[in-house]
PDB file of C-alpha atoms and ligand atoms in Angstrom:
ATOM      1  CA  UNK A   1     240.043 207.463 128.944  1.00  0.00           C
ATOM      2  CA  UNK A   2     242.808 207.339 131.565  1.00  0.00           C
ATOM      3  CA  UNK A   3     242.733 204.464 133.987  1.00  0.00           C
ATOM      4  CA  UNK A   4     242.202 205.011 137.711  1.00  0.00           C
ATOM      5  CA  UNK A   5     244.915 203.802 140.061  1.00  0.00           C
ATOM      6  CA  UNK A   6     244.318 200.987 142.570  1.00  0.00           C
ATOM      7  CA  UNK A   7     246.498 200.171 145.567  1.00  0.00           C
ATOM      8  CA  UNK A   8     246.166 197.213 147.956  1.00  0.00           C
ATOM      9  CA  UNK A   9     247.564 197.453 151.495  1.00  0.00           C
ATOM     10  CA  UNK A  10     248.115 194.763 154.117  1.00  0.00           C
ATOM     11  CA  UNK A  11     248.040 195.199 157.887  1.00  0.00           C
ATOM     12  CA  UNK A  12     247.605 192.434 160.550  1.00  0.00           C
ATOM     13  CA  UNK A  13     245.878 189.677 158.575  1.00  0.00           C
ATOM     14  CA  UNK A  14     246.272 186.257 156.973  1.00  0.00           C
ATOM     15  CA  UNK A  15     246.213 187.527 153.327  1.00  0.00           C
ATOM     16  CA  UNK A  16     243.056 185.522 152.582  1.00  0.00           C
ATOM     17  CA  UNK A  17     241.063 188.574 151.518  1.00  0.00           C
ATOM     18  CA  UNK A  18     243.807 189.752 149.137  1.00  0.00           C
ATOM     19  CA  UNK A  19     243.775 186.265 147.659  1.00  0.00           C
ATOM     20  CA  UNK A  20     240.065 186.786 146.913  1.00  0.00           C
ATOM     21  CA  UNK A  21     241.118 189.627 144.620  1.00  0.00           C
ATOM     22  CA  UNK A  22     243.750 187.453 142.923  1.00  0.00           C
ATOM     23  CA  UNK A  23     241.121 184.712 142.668  1.00  0.00           C
ATOM     24  CA  UNK A  24     239.112 186.978 140.354  1.00  0.00           C
ATOM     25  CA  UNK A  25     241.372 185.796 137.471  1.00  0.00           C
ATOM     26  CA  UNK A  26     239.288 186.507 134.303  1.00  0.00           C
ATOM     27  CA  UNK A  27     237.581 189.492 135.896  1.00  0.00           C
ATOM     28  CA  UNK A  28     241.005 190.892 136.836  1.00  0.00           C
ATOM     29  CA  UNK A  29     241.871 191.198 133.137  1.00  0.00           C
ATOM     30  CA  UNK A  30     238.679 193.195 132.543  1.00  0.00           C
ATOM     31  CA  UNK A  31     239.386 195.236 135.641  1.00  0.00           C
ATOM     32  CA  UNK A  32     242.887 195.994 134.356  1.00  0.00           C
ATOM     33  CA  UNK A  33     241.297 197.777 131.379  1.00  0.00           C
ATOM     34  CA  UNK A  34     239.673 200.244 133.785  1.00  0.00           C
ATOM     35  CA  UNK A  35     242.275 200.490 136.550  1.00  0.00           C
ATOM     36  CA  UNK A  36     246.029 200.512 136.809  1.00  0.00           C
ATOM     37  CA  UNK A  37     247.058 198.208 139.645  1.00  0.00           C
ATOM     38  CA  UNK A  38     249.691 200.562 140.981  1.00  0.00           C
ATOM     39  CA  UNK A  39     250.612 198.967 144.309  1.00  0.00           C
ATOM     40  CA  UNK A  40     249.787 195.354 145.191  1.00  0.00           C
ATOM     41  CA  UNK A  41     252.854 193.624 146.640  1.00  0.00           C
ATOM     42  CA  UNK A  42     251.044 190.296 147.061  1.00  0.00           C
ATOM     43  CA  UNK A  43     250.729 190.200 143.245  1.00  0.00           C
ATOM     44  CA  UNK A  44     253.715 192.141 141.933  1.00  0.00           C
ATOM     45  CA  UNK A  45     256.887 193.865 143.114  1.00  0.00           C
ATOM     46  CA  UNK A  46     256.286 196.630 140.537  1.00  0.00           C
ATOM     47  CA  UNK A  47     255.057 199.697 142.406  1.00  0.00           C
ATOM     48  CA  UNK A  48     253.924 202.968 140.836  1.00  0.00           C
ATOM     49  CA  UNK A  49     254.857 205.732 143.254  1.00  0.00           C
ATOM     50  CA  UNK A  50     252.386 208.645 143.396  1.00  0.00           C
ATOM     51  CA  UNK A  51     254.483 211.661 144.403  1.00  0.00           C
ATOM     52  CA  UNK A  52     251.883 214.321 143.592  1.00  0.00           C
ATOM     53  CA  UNK A  53     248.492 212.547 143.324  1.00  0.00           C
ATOM     54  CA  UNK A  54     246.785 210.130 145.735  1.00  0.00           C
ATOM     55  CA  UNK A  55     245.844 206.634 144.578  1.00  0.00           C
ATOM     56  CA  UNK A  56     242.261 206.732 143.288  1.00  0.00           C
ATOM     57  CA  UNK A  57     241.179 203.621 145.225  1.00  0.00           C
ATOM     58  CA  UNK A  58     242.972 201.982 148.146  1.00  0.00           C
ATOM     59  CA  UNK A  59     241.876 198.579 149.386  1.00  0.00           C
ATOM     60  CA  UNK A  60     242.976 197.773 152.918  1.00  0.00           C
ATOM     61  CA  UNK A  61     243.172 194.309 154.503  1.00  0.00           C
ATOM     62  CA  UNK A  62     244.039 193.723 158.150  1.00  0.00           C
ATOM     63  CA  UNK A  63     243.697 195.339 161.569  1.00  0.00           C
ATOM     64  CA  UNK A  64     245.878 197.743 163.535  1.00  0.00           C
ATOM     65  CA  UNK A  65     247.977 195.919 166.121  1.00  0.00           C
ATOM     66  CA  UNK A  66     251.195 197.958 166.289  1.00  0.00           C
ATOM     67  CA  UNK A  67     252.097 201.619 166.797  1.00  0.00           C
ATOM     68  CA  UNK A  68     253.925 201.545 163.463  1.00  0.00           C
ATOM     69  CA  UNK A  69     250.782 200.361 161.650  1.00  0.00           C
ATOM     70  CA  UNK A  70     248.707 203.026 163.395  1.00  0.00           C
ATOM     71  CA  UNK A  71     251.017 205.591 161.800  1.00  0.00           C
ATOM     72  CA  UNK A  72     251.152 203.761 158.430  1.00  0.00           C
ATOM     73  CA  UNK A  73     247.358 203.704 158.000  1.00  0.00           C
ATOM     74  CA  UNK A  74     247.263 207.476 158.417  1.00  0.00           C
ATOM     75  CA  UNK A  75     249.817 207.762 155.614  1.00  0.00           C
ATOM     76  CA  UNK A  76     247.740 205.397 153.425  1.00  0.00           C
ATOM     77  CA  UNK A  77     244.650 207.539 154.093  1.00  0.00           C
ATOM     78  CA  UNK A  78     246.527 210.723 153.148  1.00  0.00           C
ATOM     79  CA  UNK A  79     247.600 209.056 149.884  1.00  0.00           C
ATOM     80  CA  UNK A  80     244.154 207.682 148.922  1.00  0.00           C
ATOM     81  CA  UNK A  81     241.135 209.354 147.339  1.00  0.00           C
ATOM     82  CA  UNK A  82     238.795 206.450 148.257  1.00  0.00           C
ATOM     83  CA  UNK A  83     239.634 203.958 151.011  1.00  0.00           C
ATOM     84  CA  UNK A  84     237.806 200.599 151.165  1.00  0.00           C
ATOM     85  CA  UNK A  85     238.400 198.107 153.980  1.00  0.00           C
ATOM     86  CA  UNK A  86     237.958 194.384 153.282  1.00  0.00           C
ATOM     87  CA  UNK A  87     237.390 191.487 155.645  1.00  0.00           C
ATOM     88  CA  UNK A  88     236.756 190.866 159.331  1.00  0.00           C
ATOM     89  CA  UNK A  89     240.296 191.931 160.276  1.00  0.00           C
ATOM     90  CA  UNK A  90     239.999 195.370 158.693  1.00  0.00           C
ATOM     91  CA  UNK A  91     236.339 195.983 159.583  1.00  0.00           C
ATOM     92  CA  UNK A  92     236.208 194.509 163.113  1.00  0.00           C
ATOM     93  CA  UNK A  93     239.759 193.741 164.292  1.00  0.00           C
ATOM     94  CA  UNK A  94     239.647 190.077 163.208  1.00  0.00           C
ATOM     95  CA  UNK A  95     240.325 186.940 165.228  1.00  0.00           C
ATOM     96  CA  UNK A  96     243.325 188.786 166.694  1.00  0.00           C
ATOM     97  CA  UNK A  97     240.847 191.065 168.523  1.00  0.00           C
ATOM     98  CA  UNK A  98     240.419 188.225 171.030  1.00  0.00           C
ATOM     99  CA  UNK A  99     243.367 189.931 172.745  1.00  0.00           C
ATOM    100  CA  UNK A 100     240.968 192.811 173.538  1.00  0.00           C
ATOM    101  CA  UNK A 101     239.268 190.572 176.113  1.00  0.00           C
ATOM    102  CA  UNK A 102     242.481 189.390 177.778  1.00  0.00           C
ATOM    103  CA  UNK A 103     246.022 190.450 178.619  1.00  0.00           C
ATOM    104  CA  UNK A 104     248.049 190.452 175.406  1.00  0.00           C
ATOM    105  CA  UNK A 105     251.227 189.665 177.369  1.00  0.00           C
ATOM    106  CA  UNK A 106     249.690 186.350 178.400  1.00  0.00           C
ATOM    107  CA  UNK A 107     249.301 185.487 174.708  1.00  0.00           C
ATOM    108  CA  UNK A 108     252.814 186.571 173.665  1.00  0.00           C
ATOM    109  CA  UNK A 109     254.315 184.623 176.575  1.00  0.00           C
ATOM    110  CA  UNK A 110     252.602 181.445 175.358  1.00  0.00           C
ATOM    111  CA  UNK A 111     253.142 181.893 171.598  1.00  0.00           C
ATOM    112  CA  UNK A 112     256.687 183.277 171.324  1.00  0.00           C
ATOM    113  CA  UNK A 113     259.944 181.770 172.611  1.00  0.00           C
ATOM    114  CA  UNK A 114     261.312 185.286 173.277  1.00  0.00           C
ATOM    115  CA  UNK A 115     258.299 187.536 173.947  1.00  0.00           C
ATOM    116  CA  UNK A 116     260.635 190.404 174.935  1.00  0.00           C
ATOM    117  CA  UNK A 117     261.234 191.008 171.222  1.00  0.00           C
ATOM    118  CA  UNK A 118     257.512 191.491 170.535  1.00  0.00           C
ATOM    119  CA  UNK A 119     256.300 195.052 170.335  1.00  0.00           C
ATOM    120  CA  UNK A 120     252.542 195.102 169.951  1.00  0.00           C
ATOM    121  CA  UNK A 121     249.505 197.087 171.034  1.00  0.00           C
ATOM    122  CA  UNK A 122     247.182 195.862 173.779  1.00  0.00           C
ATOM    123  CA  UNK A 123     244.298 195.758 171.288  1.00  0.00           C
ATOM    124  CA  UNK A 124     243.536 194.877 167.688  1.00  0.00           C
ATOM    125  CA  UNK A 125     241.283 197.523 166.159  1.00  0.00           C
ATOM    126  CA  UNK A 126     239.533 198.051 162.826  1.00  0.00           C
ATOM    127  CA  UNK A 127     240.826 200.576 160.315  1.00  0.00           C
ATOM    128  CA  UNK A 128     237.782 202.812 160.925  1.00  0.00           C
ATOM    129  CA  UNK A 129     238.966 203.350 164.513  1.00  0.00           C
ATOM    130  CA  UNK A 130     241.981 205.198 163.102  1.00  0.00           C
ATOM    131  CA  UNK A 131     240.994 206.933 159.845  1.00  0.00           C
ATOM    132  CA  UNK A 132     237.808 207.712 157.885  1.00  0.00           C
ATOM    133  CA  UNK A 133     236.740 204.778 155.705  1.00  0.00           C
ATOM    134  CA  UNK A 134     234.591 205.144 152.567  1.00  0.00           C
ATOM    135  CA  UNK A 135     233.233 201.588 152.458  1.00  0.00           C
ATOM    136  CA  UNK A 136     233.539 198.424 154.592  1.00  0.00           C
ATOM    137  CA  UNK A 137     233.171 194.993 153.001  1.00  0.00           C
ATOM    138  CA  UNK A 138     232.479 192.157 155.442  1.00  0.00           C
ATOM    139  CA  UNK A 139     233.613 188.535 155.376  1.00  0.00           C
ATOM    140  CA  UNK A 140     236.363 186.156 156.438  1.00  0.00           C
ATOM    141  CA  UNK A 141     237.333 185.957 153.716  1.00  0.00           C
ATOM    142  CA  UNK A 142     235.342 188.406 151.608  1.00  0.00           C
ATOM    143  CA  UNK A 143     233.300 187.284 148.603  1.00  0.00           C
ATOM    144  CA  UNK A 144     235.051 188.127 145.325  1.00  0.00           C
ATOM    145  CA  UNK A 145     231.786 189.046 143.543  1.00  0.00           C
ATOM    146  CA  UNK A 146     231.031 191.601 146.240  1.00  0.00           C
ATOM    147  CA  UNK A 147     234.568 192.973 145.959  1.00  0.00           C
ATOM    148  CA  UNK A 148     234.200 193.424 142.194  1.00  0.00           C
ATOM    149  CA  UNK A 149     230.832 195.127 142.755  1.00  0.00           C
ATOM    150  CA  UNK A 150     232.375 197.548 145.265  1.00  0.00           C
ATOM    151  CA  UNK A 151     235.342 198.395 143.020  1.00  0.00           C
ATOM    152  CA  UNK A 152     233.074 198.703 139.958  1.00  0.00           C
ATOM    153  CA  UNK A 153     230.665 200.971 141.838  1.00  0.00           C
ATOM    154  CA  UNK A 154     233.435 203.323 142.898  1.00  0.00           C
ATOM    155  CA  UNK A 155     234.793 203.417 139.346  1.00  0.00           C
ATOM    156  CA  UNK A 156     231.294 204.324 138.135  1.00  0.00           C
ATOM    157  CA  UNK A 157     230.743 206.849 140.930  1.00  0.00           C
ATOM    158  CA  UNK A 158     227.666 205.099 142.371  1.00  0.00           C
ATOM    159  CA  UNK A 159     226.773 203.362 145.657  1.00  0.00           C
ATOM    160  CA  UNK A 160     227.812 199.683 145.853  1.00  0.00           C
ATOM    161  CA  UNK A 161     224.859 197.271 145.776  1.00  0.00           C
ATOM    162  CA  UNK A 162     225.785 195.273 148.873  1.00  0.00           C
ATOM    163  CA  UNK A 163     222.720 194.270 150.887  1.00  0.00           C
ATOM    164  CA  UNK A 164     222.823 194.548 154.691  1.00  0.00           C
ATOM    165  CA  UNK A 165     220.218 191.851 155.427  1.00  0.00           C
ATOM    166  CA  UNK A 166     220.967 188.575 157.227  1.00  0.00           C
ATOM    167  CA  UNK A 167     222.232 185.173 156.096  1.00  0.00           C
ATOM    168  CA  UNK A 168     218.691 183.888 156.785  1.00  0.00           C
ATOM    169  CA  UNK A 169     217.453 185.773 153.710  1.00  0.00           C
ATOM    170  CA  UNK A 170     220.108 184.069 151.598  1.00  0.00           C
ATOM    171  CA  UNK A 171     218.951 180.646 152.848  1.00  0.00           C
ATOM    172  CA  UNK A 172     215.358 181.485 151.890  1.00  0.00           C
ATOM    173  CA  UNK A 173     216.455 182.662 148.434  1.00  0.00           C
ATOM    174  CA  UNK A 174     218.370 179.469 147.664  1.00  0.00           C
ATOM    175  CA  UNK A 175     215.709 177.223 149.225  1.00  0.00           C
ATOM    176  CA  UNK A 176     217.931 175.910 152.014  1.00  0.00           C
ATOM    177  CA  UNK A 177     216.030 174.391 154.920  1.00  0.00           C
ATOM    178  CA  UNK A 178     216.731 176.285 158.175  1.00  0.00           C
ATOM    179  CA  UNK A 179     219.145 174.171 160.226  1.00  0.00           C
ATOM    180  CA  UNK A 180     218.038 175.834 163.462  1.00  0.00           C
ATOM    181  CA  UNK A 181     214.314 175.265 162.943  1.00  0.00           C
ATOM    182  CA  UNK A 182     214.546 171.843 161.303  1.00  0.00           C
ATOM    183  CA  UNK A 183     217.475 170.298 163.190  1.00  0.00           C
ATOM    184  CA  UNK A 184     217.905 172.444 166.324  1.00  0.00           C
ATOM    185  CA  UNK A 185     221.416 173.451 165.250  1.00  0.00           C
ATOM    186  CA  UNK A 186     222.477 176.720 166.946  1.00  0.00           C
ATOM    187  CA  UNK A 187     223.874 179.372 164.626  1.00  0.00           C
ATOM    188  CA  UNK A 188     224.334 183.089 164.021  1.00  0.00           C
ATOM    189  CA  UNK A 189     222.568 183.280 160.636  1.00  0.00           C
ATOM    190  CA  UNK A 190     219.729 185.558 161.841  1.00  0.00           C
ATOM    191  CA  UNK A 191     222.193 188.252 163.026  1.00  0.00           C
ATOM    192  CA  UNK A 192     224.954 187.785 160.446  1.00  0.00           C
ATOM    193  CA  UNK A 193     225.541 190.010 157.424  1.00  0.00           C
ATOM    194  CA  UNK A 194     224.691 188.451 154.071  1.00  0.00           C
ATOM    195  CA  UNK A 195     227.268 187.984 151.342  1.00  0.00           C
ATOM    196  CA  UNK A 196     228.480 184.394 151.513  1.00  0.00           C
ATOM    197  CA  UNK A 197     225.389 182.900 149.841  1.00  0.00           C
ATOM    198  CA  UNK A 198     224.578 180.935 153.041  1.00  0.00           C
ATOM    199  CA  UNK A 199     227.318 178.379 152.445  1.00  0.00           C
ATOM    200  CA  UNK A 200     227.337 176.685 155.854  1.00  0.00           C
ATOM    201  CA  UNK A 201     223.586 176.001 156.215  1.00  0.00           C
ATOM    202  CA  UNK A 202     223.639 174.521 152.699  1.00  0.00           C
ATOM    203  CA  UNK A 203     226.007 171.890 154.143  1.00  0.00           C
ATOM    204  CA  UNK A 204     223.754 171.362 157.199  1.00  0.00           C
ATOM    205  CA  UNK A 205     225.989 173.457 159.444  1.00  0.00           C
ATOM    206  CA  UNK A 206     225.070 176.404 161.615  1.00  0.00           C
ATOM    207  CA  UNK A 207     226.412 179.821 160.614  1.00  0.00           C
ATOM    208  CA  UNK A 208     229.259 180.923 162.862  1.00  0.00           C
ATOM    209  CA  UNK A 209     229.092 184.565 161.827  1.00  0.00           C
ATOM    210  CA  UNK A 210     232.182 185.063 159.691  1.00  0.00           C
ATOM    211  CA  UNK A 211     230.508 187.964 157.812  1.00  0.00           C
ATOM    212  CA  UNK A 212     229.983 189.890 161.048  1.00  0.00           C
ATOM    213  CA  UNK A 213     226.814 191.541 162.333  1.00  0.00           C
ATOM    214  CA  UNK A 214     224.068 192.584 159.930  1.00  0.00           C
ATOM    215  CA  UNK A 215     222.747 196.146 160.066  1.00  0.00           C
ATOM    216  CA  UNK A 216     220.173 195.702 162.871  1.00  0.00           C
ATOM    217  CA  UNK A 217     221.024 192.435 164.662  1.00  0.00           C
ATOM    218  CA  UNK A 218     218.693 191.227 167.423  1.00  0.00           C
ATOM    219  CA  UNK A 219     221.297 189.250 169.352  1.00  0.00           C
ATOM    220  CA  UNK A 220     219.145 189.113 172.503  1.00  0.00           C
ATOM    221  CA  UNK A 221     216.339 187.236 170.772  1.00  0.00           C
ATOM    222  CA  UNK A 222     218.773 184.893 169.050  1.00  0.00           C
ATOM    223  CA  UNK A 223     220.666 184.192 172.284  1.00  0.00           C
ATOM    224  CA  UNK A 224     217.385 183.359 174.026  1.00  0.00           C
ATOM    225  CA  UNK A 225     216.572 180.854 171.270  1.00  0.00           C
ATOM    226  CA  UNK A 226     220.061 179.321 171.435  1.00  0.00           C
ATOM    227  CA  UNK A 227     219.708 178.993 175.223  1.00  0.00           C
ATOM    228  CA  UNK A 228     216.466 177.062 174.619  1.00  0.00           C
ATOM    229  CA  UNK A 229     218.472 174.784 172.319  1.00  0.00           C
ATOM    230  CA  UNK A 230     220.859 174.014 175.164  1.00  0.00           C
ATOM    231  CA  UNK A 231     223.616 176.648 174.859  1.00  0.00           C
ATOM    232  CA  UNK A 232     225.044 177.706 178.212  1.00  0.00           C
ATOM    233  CA  UNK A 233     226.369 181.208 178.968  1.00  0.00           C
ATOM    234  CA  UNK A 234     229.958 180.192 178.200  1.00  0.00           C
ATOM    235  CA  UNK A 235     228.827 178.789 174.821  1.00  0.00           C
ATOM    236  CA  UNK A 236     227.106 182.079 174.031  1.00  0.00           C
ATOM    237  CA  UNK A 237     230.232 184.051 174.966  1.00  0.00           C
ATOM    238  CA  UNK A 238     232.280 181.893 172.622  1.00  0.00           C
ATOM    239  CA  UNK A 239     229.816 181.938 169.738  1.00  0.00           C
ATOM    240  CA  UNK A 240     230.073 185.744 169.491  1.00  0.00           C
ATOM    241  CA  UNK A 241     233.868 185.732 169.985  1.00  0.00           C
ATOM    242  CA  UNK A 242     235.330 184.480 166.748  1.00  0.00           C
ATOM    243  CA  UNK A 243     236.399 186.384 163.618  1.00  0.00           C
ATOM    244  CA  UNK A 244     234.233 189.406 164.410  1.00  0.00           C
ATOM    245  CA  UNK A 245     234.645 189.465 168.205  1.00  0.00           C
ATOM    246  CA  UNK A 246     235.483 193.180 168.031  1.00  0.00           C
ATOM    247  CA  UNK A 247     232.389 194.157 165.996  1.00  0.00           C
ATOM    248  CA  UNK A 248     230.361 196.238 168.423  1.00  0.00           C
ATOM    249  CA  UNK A 249     227.105 194.194 168.297  1.00  0.00           C
ATOM    250  CA  UNK A 250     228.921 190.879 168.802  1.00  0.00           C
ATOM    251  CA  UNK A 251     231.219 192.388 171.432  1.00  0.00           C
ATOM    252  CA  UNK A 252     228.244 193.716 173.430  1.00  0.00           C
ATOM    253  CA  UNK A 253     226.490 190.340 173.214  1.00  0.00           C
ATOM    254  CA  UNK A 254     229.552 188.380 174.355  1.00  0.00           C
ATOM    255  CA  UNK A 255     230.218 190.758 177.241  1.00  0.00           C
ATOM    256  CA  UNK A 256     226.580 190.550 178.366  1.00  0.00           C
ATOM    257  CA  UNK A 257     226.743 186.742 178.454  1.00  0.00           C
ATOM    258  CA  UNK A 258     230.117 186.837 180.192  1.00  0.00           C
ATOM    259  CA  UNK A 259     228.707 189.150 182.894  1.00  0.00           C
ATOM    260  CA  UNK A 260     225.582 187.016 183.177  1.00  0.00           C
ATOM    261  CA  UNK A 261     227.695 183.889 183.623  1.00  0.00           C
ATOM    262  CA  UNK A 262     229.889 185.538 186.288  1.00  0.00           C
ATOM    263  CA  UNK A 263     226.787 186.830 188.109  1.00  0.00           C
ATOM    264  CA  UNK A 264     225.568 183.264 188.296  1.00  0.00           C
ATOM    265  CA  UNK A 265     222.582 184.044 186.097  1.00  0.00           C
ATOM    266  CA  UNK A 266     223.624 181.431 183.561  1.00  0.00           C
ATOM    267  CA  UNK A 267     223.617 177.680 183.681  1.00  0.00           C
TER     268      UNK A 267
HETATM  269  S1  LIG B   1     239.264 188.649 157.300  1.00  0.00           S
HETATM  270 FE1  LIG B   1     239.759 186.452 157.449  1.00  0.00          FE
HETATM  271  S2  LIG B   1     240.460 185.858 155.383  1.00  0.00           S
HETATM  272 FE2  LIG B   1     240.526 188.123 155.506  1.00  0.00          FE
HETATM  273  S3  LIG B   1     242.638 188.572 156.103  1.00  0.00           S
HETATM  274 FE3  LIG B   1     241.408 188.477 157.993  1.00  0.00          FE
HETATM  275  S4  LIG B   1     241.621 186.339 158.715  1.00  0.00           S
HETATM  276 FE4  LIG B   1     242.282 186.399 156.579  1.00  0.00          FE
HETATM  277  S1  LIG B   2     229.794 181.133 158.829  1.00  0.00           S
HETATM  278 FE1  LIG B   2     227.861 182.131 158.203  1.00  0.00          FE
HETATM  279  S2  LIG B   2     228.531 183.977 157.114  1.00  0.00           S
HETATM  280 FE2  LIG B   2     230.315 182.585 157.229  1.00  0.00          FE
HETATM  281  S3  LIG B   2     230.279 181.355 155.325  1.00  0.00           S
HETATM  282 FE3  LIG B   2     229.149 180.179 156.875  1.00  0.00          FE
HETATM  283  S4  LIG B   2     226.994 180.795 156.596  1.00  0.00           S
HETATM  284 FE4  LIG B   2     228.238 182.335 155.570  1.00  0.00          FE
END
């Protein structure tokens, strides 16, 4: 049986999600029996060019922040049969989407000694804003078991078994006491996509939403509860503006609290 070809592409990102794939180690050897890793510059300089056929599976990390990358992702899409995006950068614009709420020139002026050399877009946007995407895998970084499930599912021609429920369900499954109920610790667990195994609450920390919004997040109810726990409007703006600030549910929530704070409705 011929192996399917796999390509991994990087856009604006920290490489942490690609490292999750390298971190698979033993599983990578098994995977290599089923797929030919044809293009993965983080792992190897050997690249298999595909002049006549598209890559069977392309995995994309990172967001679109330059005009050049906006063109490059279209080329990747043309050269890919299946395109999977991985991580908060690729699925929601990443931490760099904080520029979407400000003037990017203010940031470049502070960060770079010679900002005139910087050519960048005003926004950081997810891959799905530019090309059709076959599957989005959340996380910052992603979970390697979920990544293997997604790749394996596409190799087998079935739907990936990636649940869309909240981190709260994961806490219940592992028997972790709710930090919000028991200790009054604010957190985004009730509106955050599962996948991490509820790591932070297991260390008595609130979830800060690195897996992005779950399928049907009730941010209004959660915000009301966090306000009862002492969060002010500015805290609620900030809590939704981290790795997944550009995810629509978190963006709407942060903008609502920002407007409420400006209107004087907040504390
Ligand atoms: S989602 Fe997080 S870990 Fe993955 S590339 Fe972006 S910043 Fe890095
Ligand atoms: S912040 Fe939330 S989603 Fe991220 S690892 Fe912690 S518990 Fe999981």
